[in-house]
Amino acid sequence: MEILGRWIIRWRWAIIIATIAIVIAAGSGAKRIEFNNDYRVFFSKENPQLLSFEALQNIYTKDDNIQFVLSSRKYDLFSADFLEAVSWLTDEAWKLPFSTRVDSLTNFQYSEAEGDDLMVDDLVSSPRHLSAEDLAKIEEVAYNDPLLFNRLVGDKRNVTGINVTLTLPEKDTTEGAQAAIAARELSHRFEVKFPKIKVYLTGVVMLNNAFGESAIGDMSTLVPLMYLSIIITMGVLLRSVTGTIGALTVIIITTVTAIGLMGWLGIDMSAPVSSAPTMIMTLAVADSIHFLVTFLQQMRLGSTKQDALVESLRTNFQPIFLTSITTAVGFLSMNFSDVPPFRHLGNVVAIGVMAGWLFSTIFLPAFIAVLPVRVMVKEETESGFLGRFADYLIRYRSWFLWGPAVVIVVMAVMIPRLELNDQFVNYFGERITFRTDTDYAMDNLTGIYSLQYSINAEDSGGISNPAYLKKLDEFAIWYRQQPGVMQVITLSDTMKRLNKNLHGDDPTFYKIPDNRELAAQYLLLYEMSLPYGLDLNNQINVDKSATRFTVTLANLSTNVIRSLLESADAWLSENAPAHMQATVASQIVMFTYISERNVKSMIGGSVLAVIIISFILIFALRSTKYGIISLMPNLAPAVLGFGTWALFVGEMGLSLSMVTGMTLGIVVDDTVHFLSKYNRARREHALSAEDSVRFVFQRVGKALIVTTIILVIGFAIMSLSSFHLNAWMGQLTAIVIIYALIADFLFLPALLITLDQSKQYKSQPKKSMKGILNYEKSEITV
């Protein structure tokens, strides 16, 4: 390491130039990165819920949609003014890009009998010419027809919805964004024309657009905030302008390299991956801090700049390498995730971590070698806060050993209280318009979460079979009785209405037709009466052998939805014939099961990461005992973090299932540096366990505190993300990192003293602690 250090100093300019060339070459890949805003990016191609949903959409029309929710404090919905506004927006919505269907209160296809004829027409036409009797009839239909109530009309008389179905060609990743922009422009035009009515936008297209807006917003705000925080923190803690400039340069080139290589590898940017720059910056600065703290410490003890650089590299090269490898292993364990964006996040950050190690140990010494460095020389002593803290810890080591052990056990008991909950609307903070608009829609009109079934009939044309229709109706009645169900759309309701219409609108005939041929004729007559774009293709398959059955839910947790789905499956199994057994599919079903699938898949990744990291530490520390000991302070922070989360939050989502594997590689950094210095004190200086702990606190205590502060600040900034998956990940990771420092400062030293206090190394000439602290001539043993 000393030879390497001298070589780096000698060839410093060549190294700097070569580094710049490498960064430019790697960073040029950033222009190849595209944003992927589709919510389907969260699901692997093998995901069973995604496969079921795609199969359903291949049978019926796709349900990518934009829903306009209109609300007015001035107008009643069933007034000419409000209905005129709804009619205008309905007509204009047909002009949106990729629009294929528009459903609203005004163009609802209302059927009624006129003599022996079936009349099908818009529920509302010429709003300005409607009489009070006409308005009363519209209101009656709106609140009694199951296709309208709790879908386009709700309990609030001043709110209604207009649902626009879009068919995206999927030739360009910007199609959804184009439709969202056009919808917002239409909303603005509407509010100018009808200033007393406010528009809220929700739907799948707006959901997808929110992912992109969140990612771009976070990168434009959190990354600059992270840079500012790093500059301030390093300036205060390092008290060196040169050190701050050097670390900041390493962060910049590391981030550029990692993001550029991400482009060369063909990884798309998505909302979860947007947190990669913040993570990389945070982890890259940790490596630089360890190098700079030792370098500045040596210079303050009187070493020349070159000697201080060489000594810092000699004592930190292998520990930094070990911490980088273990951190990379932790992030690479995310490849076991069932969620592709988290795999991409793990790989990009792992690349950044290794690039950060290379730049911190090769480029940074060369860069510092060409910069002026001024420090105040002073004599280091055993006194000071860390020295007094070490003495206090040694004196009361039993308390610091058993106290944390009890807390760990208590927190472990709390973890089973965590409930999985993945409501995709709650992925976004209230700074995102989609979140506030959707919350308003769910509170005042209808739910955005739906369950969909494709329920088969026995044969082609079998959907007209009265037995099939009656069973559909029974299933709908059962669902409507379940808590949290707002609406059920089923063909059986349409057939009952047609049967009533064709019997002179006699209410006693609001029931399923008894004859299959008659039911088929009713259905054919109705289809022929529907205008283009408002047909039944979204409910009936081509050969009329299956129908779509849709259930709209209130704002239920995914735990409740899972329970509901299990009950529905049980009802179908017990009450419906074999050919009517169906698999539920929809966006919320996909998100309902993704956390559970991801937790199961990440268990294997986390276990493998623990095994690999353990072997690395055993090999590096040349001690099976210390390798095993290291597991305790490395696993304890995750237990404490999840226990705290269970105690104060009580539920976890998709991103938190990644934290164990991810943080394992981060928290092991403190343990590696602590054990490497402890091992060195025991083997090279033959110090007692107590004096070895004092040595560690004097030599590496400050660096561990500084890196922890920076890591916590970095992930705390990440917790400000408007995308809650990233924010929750940042919050829990920051908590785990704080617990890691506590474990390494309290539990680990007490554990080492307890296990090693009786073990004596071969005696050597006794040195004072002051002499030991200044004795840095022998090569580091890790």
Short mmCIF file of N, CA and C in Angstrom, two decimals, residues 669-753:
data_model
loop_
_atom_site.label_atom_id
_atom_site.label_comp_id
_atom_site.label_asym_id
_atom_site.label_seq_id
_atom_site.Cartn_x
_atom_site.Cartn_y
_atom_site.Cartn_z
N ASP A 669 -20.41 -1.48 7.08
CA ASP A 669 -19.25 -0.60 6.92
C ASP A 669 -18.65 -0.22 8.28
N ASP A 670 -19.52 0.22 9.20
CA ASP A 670 -19.04 0.61 10.53
C ASP A 670 -18.37 -0.56 11.23
N THR A 671 -18.97 -1.72 11.12
CA THR A 671 -18.42 -2.91 11.78
C THR A 671 -17.06 -3.27 11.22
N VAL A 672 -16.91 -3.18 9.89
CA VAL A 672 -15.62 -3.50 9.25
C VAL A 672 -14.53 -2.59 9.76
N HIS A 673 -14.81 -1.28 9.76
CA HIS A 673 -13.78 -0.34 10.24
C HIS A 673 -13.49 -0.55 11.72
N PHE A 674 -14.52 -0.81 12.51
CA PHE A 674 -14.32 -1.01 13.94
C PHE A 674 -13.48 -2.27 14.19
N LEU A 675 -13.86 -3.38 13.57
CA LEU A 675 -13.15 -4.65 13.82
C LEU A 675 -11.75 -4.65 13.22
N SER A 676 -11.56 -3.98 12.09
CA SER A 676 -10.22 -3.94 11.51
C SER A 676 -9.24 -3.20 12.42
N LYS A 677 -9.68 -2.08 12.99
CA LYS A 677 -8.82 -1.34 13.91
C LYS A 677 -8.65 -2.09 15.23
N TYR A 678 -9.71 -2.72 15.69
CA TYR A 678 -9.62 -3.52 16.92
C TYR A 678 -8.65 -4.69 16.73
N ASN A 679 -8.77 -5.36 15.61
CA ASN A 679 -7.88 -6.48 15.29
C ASN A 679 -6.43 -6.03 15.23
N ARG A 680 -6.24 -4.87 14.64
CA ARG A 680 -4.89 -4.33 14.50
C ARG A 680 -4.27 -4.05 15.87
N ALA A 681 -5.09 -3.42 16.73
CA ALA A 681 -4.59 -3.11 18.07
C ALA A 681 -4.23 -4.39 18.83
N ARG A 682 -5.04 -5.44 18.68
CA ARG A 682 -4.79 -6.69 19.39
C ARG A 682 -3.57 -7.41 18.84
N ARG A 683 -3.44 -7.47 17.52
CA ARG A 683 -2.39 -8.29 16.91
C ARG A 683 -1.05 -7.56 16.79
N GLU A 684 -1.11 -6.29 16.38
CA GLU A 684 0.14 -5.59 16.13
C GLU A 684 0.72 -4.96 17.39
N HIS A 685 -0.18 -4.50 18.28
CA HIS A 685 0.31 -3.79 19.45
C HIS A 685 0.12 -4.58 20.75
N ALA A 686 -0.47 -5.78 20.65
CA ALA A 686 -0.67 -6.65 21.82
C ALA A 686 -1.40 -5.92 22.94
N LEU A 687 -2.38 -5.10 22.57
CA LEU A 687 -3.14 -4.39 23.58
C LEU A 687 -4.21 -5.30 24.17
N SER A 688 -4.62 -4.99 25.37
CA SER A 688 -5.74 -5.70 25.99
C SER A 688 -7.02 -5.36 25.25
N ALA A 689 -8.07 -6.12 25.53
CA ALA A 689 -9.35 -5.84 24.89
C ALA A 689 -9.82 -4.42 25.22
N GLU A 690 -9.64 -4.00 26.47
CA GLU A 690 -10.08 -2.66 26.88
C GLU A 690 -9.31 -1.58 26.13
N ASP A 691 -7.95 -1.72 26.11
CA ASP A 691 -7.15 -0.71 25.41
C ASP A 691 -7.38 -0.75 23.90
N SER A 692 -7.69 -1.92 23.37
CA SER A 692 -8.00 -2.01 21.94
C SER A 692 -9.26 -1.23 21.61
N VAL A 693 -10.26 -1.29 22.47
CA VAL A 693 -11.48 -0.50 22.27
C VAL A 693 -11.16 0.98 22.32
N ARG A 694 -10.31 1.38 23.28
CA ARG A 694 -9.90 2.80 23.35
C ARG A 694 -9.19 3.20 22.05
N PHE A 695 -8.34 2.34 21.56
CA PHE A 695 -7.60 2.60 20.32
C PHE A 695 -8.57 2.82 19.15
N VAL A 696 -9.59 1.97 19.08
CA VAL A 696 -10.56 2.08 17.99
C VAL A 696 -11.29 3.41 18.05
N PHE A 697 -11.76 3.78 19.23
CA PHE A 697 -12.50 5.04 19.34
C PHE A 697 -11.63 6.23 18.99
N GLN A 698 -10.35 6.17 19.36
CA GLN A 698 -9.45 7.28 19.02
C GLN A 698 -9.15 7.32 17.53
N ARG A 699 -9.00 6.15 16.92
CA ARG A 699 -8.55 6.11 15.53
C ARG A 699 -9.69 6.22 14.52
N VAL A 700 -10.82 5.60 14.79
CA VAL A 700 -11.86 5.53 13.76
C VAL A 700 -13.20 6.07 14.26
N GLY A 701 -13.30 6.41 15.54
CA GLY A 701 -14.58 6.87 16.09
C GLY A 701 -15.13 8.09 15.38
N LYS A 702 -14.28 9.09 15.15
CA LYS A 702 -14.73 10.31 14.50
C LYS A 702 -15.21 10.03 13.08
N ALA A 703 -14.46 9.21 12.35
CA ALA A 703 -14.84 8.90 10.97
C ALA A 703 -16.19 8.18 10.93
N LEU A 704 -16.43 7.28 11.88
CA LEU A 704 -17.71 6.57 11.91
C LEU A 704 -18.85 7.53 12.20
N ILE A 705 -18.62 8.47 13.10
CA ILE A 705 -19.67 9.45 13.41
C ILE A 705 -19.95 10.33 12.19
N VAL A 706 -18.88 10.80 11.53
CA VAL A 706 -19.03 11.68 10.38
C VAL A 706 -19.76 10.97 9.25
N THR A 707 -19.33 9.73 8.93
CA THR A 707 -19.99 9.00 7.84
C THR A 707 -21.44 8.70 8.17
N THR A 708 -21.71 8.39 9.44
CA THR A 708 -23.10 8.12 9.82
C THR A 708 -23.96 9.37 9.66
N ILE A 709 -23.44 10.50 10.08
CA ILE A 709 -24.18 11.75 9.94
C ILE A 709 -24.50 12.02 8.47
N ILE A 710 -23.49 11.82 7.61
CA ILE A 710 -23.70 12.08 6.19
C ILE A 710 -24.68 11.07 5.58
N LEU A 711 -24.56 9.80 5.96
CA LEU A 711 -25.48 8.79 5.46
C LEU A 711 -26.91 9.09 5.90
N VAL A 712 -27.06 9.47 7.16
CA VAL A 712 -28.40 9.77 7.67
C VAL A 712 -28.97 11.00 6.97
N ILE A 713 -28.14 12.02 6.77
CA ILE A 713 -28.61 13.21 6.06
C ILE A 713 -29.03 12.84 4.64
N GLY A 714 -28.20 12.01 3.96
CA GLY A 714 -28.52 11.61 2.59
C GLY A 714 -29.84 10.89 2.49
N PHE A 715 -30.05 9.90 3.35
CA PHE A 715 -31.29 9.14 3.28
C PHE A 715 -32.46 9.95 3.86
N ALA A 716 -32.17 10.88 4.76
CA ALA A 716 -33.24 11.76 5.25
C ALA A 716 -33.72 12.68 4.13
N ILE A 717 -32.80 13.14 3.30
CA ILE A 717 -33.19 13.94 2.14
C ILE A 717 -34.02 13.10 1.18
N MET A 718 -33.64 11.85 1.02
CA MET A 718 -34.41 10.93 0.18
C MET A 718 -35.83 10.77 0.72
N SER A 719 -35.98 10.88 2.04
CA SER A 719 -37.30 10.73 2.65
C SER A 719 -38.21 11.91 2.32
N LEU A 720 -37.65 12.98 1.74
CA LEU A 720 -38.45 14.12 1.32
C LEU A 720 -39.08 13.91 -0.06
N SER A 721 -38.79 12.75 -0.68
CA SER A 721 -39.30 12.46 -2.01
C SER A 721 -40.83 12.50 -2.03
N SER A 722 -41.37 13.01 -3.14
CA SER A 722 -42.82 13.01 -3.31
C SER A 722 -43.34 11.63 -3.67
N PHE A 723 -42.41 10.71 -4.01
CA PHE A 723 -42.79 9.33 -4.29
C PHE A 723 -42.57 8.54 -3.01
N HIS A 724 -43.64 8.13 -2.37
CA HIS A 724 -43.55 7.60 -1.02
C HIS A 724 -42.78 6.30 -0.92
N LEU A 725 -42.71 5.51 -2.00
CA LEU A 725 -41.88 4.30 -1.94
C LEU A 725 -40.43 4.68 -1.64
N ASN A 726 -39.94 5.72 -2.30
CA ASN A 726 -38.59 6.20 -2.06
C ASN A 726 -38.48 6.87 -0.69
N ALA A 727 -39.50 7.63 -0.33
CA ALA A 727 -39.48 8.34 0.95
C ALA A 727 -39.45 7.36 2.12
N TRP A 728 -40.31 6.33 2.07
CA TRP A 728 -40.35 5.34 3.15
C TRP A 728 -39.04 4.58 3.22
N MET A 729 -38.48 4.24 2.06
CA MET A 729 -37.20 3.55 2.03
C MET A 729 -36.12 4.42 2.68
N GLY A 730 -36.13 5.72 2.36
CA GLY A 730 -35.16 6.63 2.94
C GLY A 730 -35.31 6.75 4.44
N GLN A 731 -36.56 6.85 4.91
CA GLN A 731 -36.80 6.99 6.34
C GLN A 731 -36.33 5.77 7.12
N LEU A 732 -36.74 4.57 6.66
CA LEU A 732 -36.37 3.36 7.38
C LEU A 732 -34.86 3.11 7.30
N THR A 733 -34.26 3.40 6.16
CA THR A 733 -32.81 3.22 6.03
C THR A 733 -32.06 4.15 6.97
N ALA A 734 -32.51 5.40 7.09
CA ALA A 734 -31.87 6.33 8.02
C ALA A 734 -31.98 5.83 9.45
N ILE A 735 -33.15 5.29 9.81
CA ILE A 735 -33.33 4.74 11.16
C ILE A 735 -32.38 3.58 11.39
N VAL A 736 -32.27 2.69 10.40
CA VAL A 736 -31.38 1.52 10.53
C VAL A 736 -29.92 1.95 10.67
N ILE A 737 -29.52 2.97 9.92
CA ILE A 737 -28.13 3.44 9.98
C ILE A 737 -27.82 4.04 11.36
N ILE A 738 -28.78 4.77 11.93
CA ILE A 738 -28.58 5.30 13.28
C ILE A 738 -28.41 4.16 14.28
N TYR A 739 -29.26 3.15 14.16
CA TYR A 739 -29.15 2.00 15.04
C TYR A 739 -27.81 1.27 14.83
N ALA A 740 -27.31 1.28 13.60
CA ALA A 740 -26.03 0.62 13.33
C ALA A 740 -24.90 1.29 14.09
N LEU A 741 -24.89 2.63 14.10
CA LEU A 741 -23.84 3.33 14.85
C LEU A 741 -23.97 3.04 16.34
N ILE A 742 -25.20 3.03 16.84
CA ILE A 742 -25.41 2.74 18.26
C ILE A 742 -24.93 1.33 18.59
N ALA A 743 -25.25 0.37 17.71
CA ALA A 743 -24.82 -1.01 17.95
C ALA A 743 -23.31 -1.13 17.94
N ASP A 744 -22.65 -0.42 17.01
CA ASP A 744 -21.19 -0.51 16.91
C ASP A 744 -20.49 0.30 17.99
N PHE A 745 -21.15 1.29 18.56
CA PHE A 745 -20.54 2.09 19.61
C PHE A 745 -20.85 1.57 21.02
N LEU A 746 -21.91 0.80 21.16
CA LEU A 746 -22.30 0.32 22.49
C LEU A 746 -22.20 -1.20 22.59
N PHE A 747 -22.98 -1.88 21.75
CA PHE A 747 -23.11 -3.33 21.88
C PHE A 747 -21.83 -4.06 21.46
N LEU A 748 -21.25 -3.69 20.31
CA LEU A 748 -20.08 -4.40 19.79
C LEU A 748 -18.86 -4.29 20.72
N PRO A 749 -18.50 -3.08 21.21
CA PRO A 749 -17.35 -3.02 22.13
C PRO A 749 -17.56 -3.83 23.39
N ALA A 750 -18.76 -3.76 23.96
CA ALA A 750 -19.04 -4.54 25.17
C ALA A 750 -18.94 -6.03 24.89
N LEU A 751 -19.41 -6.45 23.73
CA LEU A 751 -19.34 -7.86 23.35
C LEU A 751 -17.89 -8.30 23.16
N LEU A 752 -17.08 -7.47 22.50
CA LEU A 752 -15.68 -7.82 22.26
C LEU A 752 -14.90 -7.92 23.57
N ILE A 753 -15.13 -6.97 24.47
CA ILE A 753 -14.42 -7.00 25.76
C ILE A 753 -14.82 -8.24 26.55
#
